């Protein structure tokens, strides 16, 4: 049997692949996992491209490319920064917030399918165990969802 970290990574990949397959079936833009991390990061805040790049662990140029794609598709808008003329704030649009609701529903569907596959009680135990482990490692200061490149 594979070690737990490998099983977690393979499960995350399988869920992500299913999620993106469903996005393609719906006919949305060719969103990638990096876009999803930006949506989640911007859910509660507006941020600069530099902030987004730091969150993703990518260069400012790579973050700017992701922001440009999301802007072109209407998921984000760019606003002037109040104190730095070179910077812009990036915020979700209504379309971006609607996408987050859709994504949450798709993830809930996938979680439901996982519960069918392994049993609801087993899934609850897995969730409790993972939550306890994260609390053990990070205490009450849980990190936000970030990519692991």
Tab-separated table of C-alpha atoms in Angstrom:
chain	number	residue	atom	x	y	z
A	1	UNK	CA	0.000	0.000	0.000
A	2	UNK	CA	1.222	3.503	-0.824
A	3	UNK	CA	2.229	5.853	2.002
A	4	UNK	CA	-0.365	8.399	3.143
A	5	UNK	CA	1.265	11.428	1.464
A	6	UNK	CA	1.224	9.642	-1.897
A	7	UNK	CA	-2.403	8.578	-1.417
A	8	UNK	CA	-3.383	12.140	-0.508
A	9	UNK	CA	-1.577	13.518	-3.559
A	10	UNK	CA	-3.152	10.953	-5.905
A	11	UNK	CA	-6.612	11.564	-4.423
A	12	UNK	CA	-6.217	15.324	-4.778
A	13	UNK	CA	-5.154	14.842	-8.401
A	14	UNK	CA	-8.084	12.524	-9.145
A	15	UNK	CA	-10.562	14.993	-7.629
A	16	UNK	CA	-8.959	17.914	-9.476
A	17	UNK	CA	-9.064	16.057	-12.795
A	18	UNK	CA	-12.748	15.239	-12.287
A	19	UNK	CA	-13.467	18.843	-11.316
A	20	UNK	CA	-11.798	20.232	-14.455
A	21	UNK	CA	-13.508	17.629	-16.645
A	22	UNK	CA	-16.842	18.936	-15.345
A	23	UNK	CA	-15.849	22.526	-16.012
A	24	UNK	CA	-15.054	21.544	-19.610
A	25	UNK	CA	-18.417	19.774	-19.914
A	26	UNK	CA	-20.164	22.950	-18.767
A	27	UNK	CA	-18.237	24.861	-21.422
A	28	UNK	CA	-16.362	27.363	-19.287
A	29	UNK	CA	-13.100	28.967	-20.282
A	30	UNK	CA	-10.004	26.726	-20.047
A	31	UNK	CA	-9.541	27.357	-16.327
A	32	UNK	CA	-6.528	25.714	-14.716
A	33	UNK	CA	-5.790	24.922	-11.060
A	34	UNK	CA	-3.747	28.142	-10.720
A	35	UNK	CA	-6.878	30.119	-11.579
A	36	UNK	CA	-8.770	28.375	-8.800
A	37	UNK	CA	-6.154	29.353	-6.243
A	38	UNK	CA	-6.507	32.976	-7.374
A	39	UNK	CA	-10.302	32.822	-7.040
A	40	UNK	CA	-9.966	31.492	-3.479
A	41	UNK	CA	-7.314	34.082	-2.600
A	42	UNK	CA	-9.491	36.938	-3.876
A	43	UNK	CA	-12.676	35.641	-2.245
A	44	UNK	CA	-12.242	37.792	0.871
A	45	UNK	CA	-9.912	40.517	-0.419
A	46	UNK	CA	-8.595	42.460	-3.320
A	47	UNK	CA	-4.890	42.106	-3.963
A	48	UNK	CA	-2.091	43.285	-6.190
A	49	UNK	CA	-0.473	41.079	-8.786
A	50	UNK	CA	2.604	40.946	-6.552
A	51	UNK	CA	0.410	39.647	-3.689
A	52	UNK	CA	-1.101	37.044	-5.990
A	53	UNK	CA	2.323	35.939	-7.223
A	54	UNK	CA	3.582	35.590	-3.647
A	55	UNK	CA	0.506	33.554	-2.717
A	56	UNK	CA	0.950	31.254	-5.708
A	57	UNK	CA	4.717	31.039	-5.336
A	58	UNK	CA	5.273	32.306	-8.883
A	59	UNK	CA	6.913	35.345	-10.435
A	60	UNK	CA	5.105	38.634	-10.837
A	61	UNK	CA	5.130	38.012	-14.603
A	62	UNK	CA	3.431	34.620	-14.226
A	63	UNK	CA	0.848	36.119	-11.871
A	64	UNK	CA	0.253	38.970	-14.327
A	65	UNK	CA	-0.454	36.432	-17.084
A	66	UNK	CA	-3.002	34.622	-14.895
A	67	UNK	CA	-4.652	37.924	-13.925
A	68	UNK	CA	-4.776	38.995	-17.587
A	69	UNK	CA	-6.553	35.750	-18.524
A	70	UNK	CA	-9.075	36.114	-15.707
A	71	UNK	CA	-9.628	39.757	-16.646
A	72	UNK	CA	-10.134	38.866	-20.328
A	73	UNK	CA	-12.731	36.267	-19.345
A	74	UNK	CA	-14.509	38.726	-17.029
A	75	UNK	CA	-13.767	36.993	-13.711
A	76	UNK	CA	-11.698	39.817	-12.220
A	77	UNK	CA	-11.325	43.533	-12.641
A	78	UNK	CA	-8.332	45.715	-12.077
A	79	UNK	CA	-8.609	48.918	-10.059
A	80	UNK	CA	-6.054	51.682	-9.542
A	81	UNK	CA	-3.990	51.336	-6.376
A	82	UNK	CA	-4.594	54.370	-4.148
A	83	UNK	CA	-0.933	54.982	-3.262
A	84	UNK	CA	1.183	53.203	-5.894
A	85	UNK	CA	0.643	54.402	-9.463
A	86	UNK	CA	2.474	51.365	-10.852
A	87	UNK	CA	0.252	48.853	-9.061
A	88	UNK	CA	-3.344	47.812	-9.500
A	89	UNK	CA	-5.703	46.014	-7.216
A	90	UNK	CA	-7.364	42.886	-8.572
A	91	UNK	CA	-10.845	41.953	-7.351
A	92	UNK	CA	-13.448	39.368	-8.283
A	93	UNK	CA	-16.355	40.469	-10.447
A	94	UNK	CA	-19.895	39.167	-10.071
A	95	UNK	CA	-18.993	36.533	-12.662
A	96	UNK	CA	-15.978	35.559	-10.534
A	97	UNK	CA	-18.124	35.228	-7.405
A	98	UNK	CA	-20.702	33.209	-9.362
A	99	UNK	CA	-17.889	30.918	-10.507
A	100	UNK	CA	-16.862	30.346	-6.883
A	101	UNK	CA	-20.438	29.282	-6.066
A	102	UNK	CA	-20.412	26.899	-9.032
A	103	UNK	CA	-17.018	25.531	-7.974
A	104	UNK	CA	-18.248	24.982	-4.420
A	105	UNK	CA	-21.222	23.030	-5.795
A	106	UNK	CA	-18.987	20.916	-8.036
A	107	UNK	CA	-16.642	20.157	-5.123
A	108	UNK	CA	-19.643	19.211	-2.968
A	109	UNK	CA	-20.835	16.841	-5.715
A	110	UNK	CA	-17.392	15.228	-5.882
A	111	UNK	CA	-17.281	14.901	-2.108
A	112	UNK	CA	-20.693	13.224	-2.266
A	113	UNK	CA	-19.381	10.775	-4.840
A	114	UNK	CA	-16.394	10.071	-2.611
A	115	UNK	CA	-18.782	9.376	0.278
A	116	UNK	CA	-20.641	6.906	-1.958
A	117	UNK	CA	-17.363	5.212	-2.874
A	118	UNK	CA	-15.848	4.887	0.611
A	119	UNK	CA	-18.866	5.384	2.864
A	120	UNK	CA	-20.088	8.552	4.514
A	121	UNK	CA	-18.816	7.487	7.954
A	122	UNK	CA	-15.354	6.770	6.553
A	123	UNK	CA	-15.265	10.124	4.798
A	124	UNK	CA	-16.280	11.868	8.032
A	125	UNK	CA	-13.485	10.033	9.860
A	126	UNK	CA	-10.978	11.044	7.176
A	127	UNK	CA	-12.088	14.687	7.393
A	128	UNK	CA	-11.855	14.669	11.189
A	129	UNK	CA	-8.416	13.092	11.082
A	130	UNK	CA	-7.065	15.529	8.501
A	131	UNK	CA	-8.501	18.477	10.421
A	132	UNK	CA	-6.913	17.206	13.635
A	133	UNK	CA	-3.553	16.783	11.907
A	134	UNK	CA	-3.665	20.322	10.484
A	135	UNK	CA	-4.524	21.656	13.930
A	136	UNK	CA	-1.595	19.670	15.360
A	137	UNK	CA	0.816	21.149	12.817
A	138	UNK	CA	-0.533	24.717	12.588
A	139	UNK	CA	-2.597	25.247	15.726
A	140	UNK	CA	-5.433	27.688	15.265
A	141	UNK	CA	-3.467	29.647	12.643
A	142	UNK	CA	-4.460	27.527	9.650
A	143	UNK	CA	-2.783	28.472	6.376
A	144	UNK	CA	-4.954	29.326	3.407
A	145	UNK	CA	-5.248	27.042	0.427
A	146	UNK	CA	-2.054	27.386	-1.586
A	147	UNK	CA	-0.659	25.436	-4.513
A	148	UNK	CA	2.034	22.848	-4.084
A	149	UNK	CA	4.097	23.051	-7.243
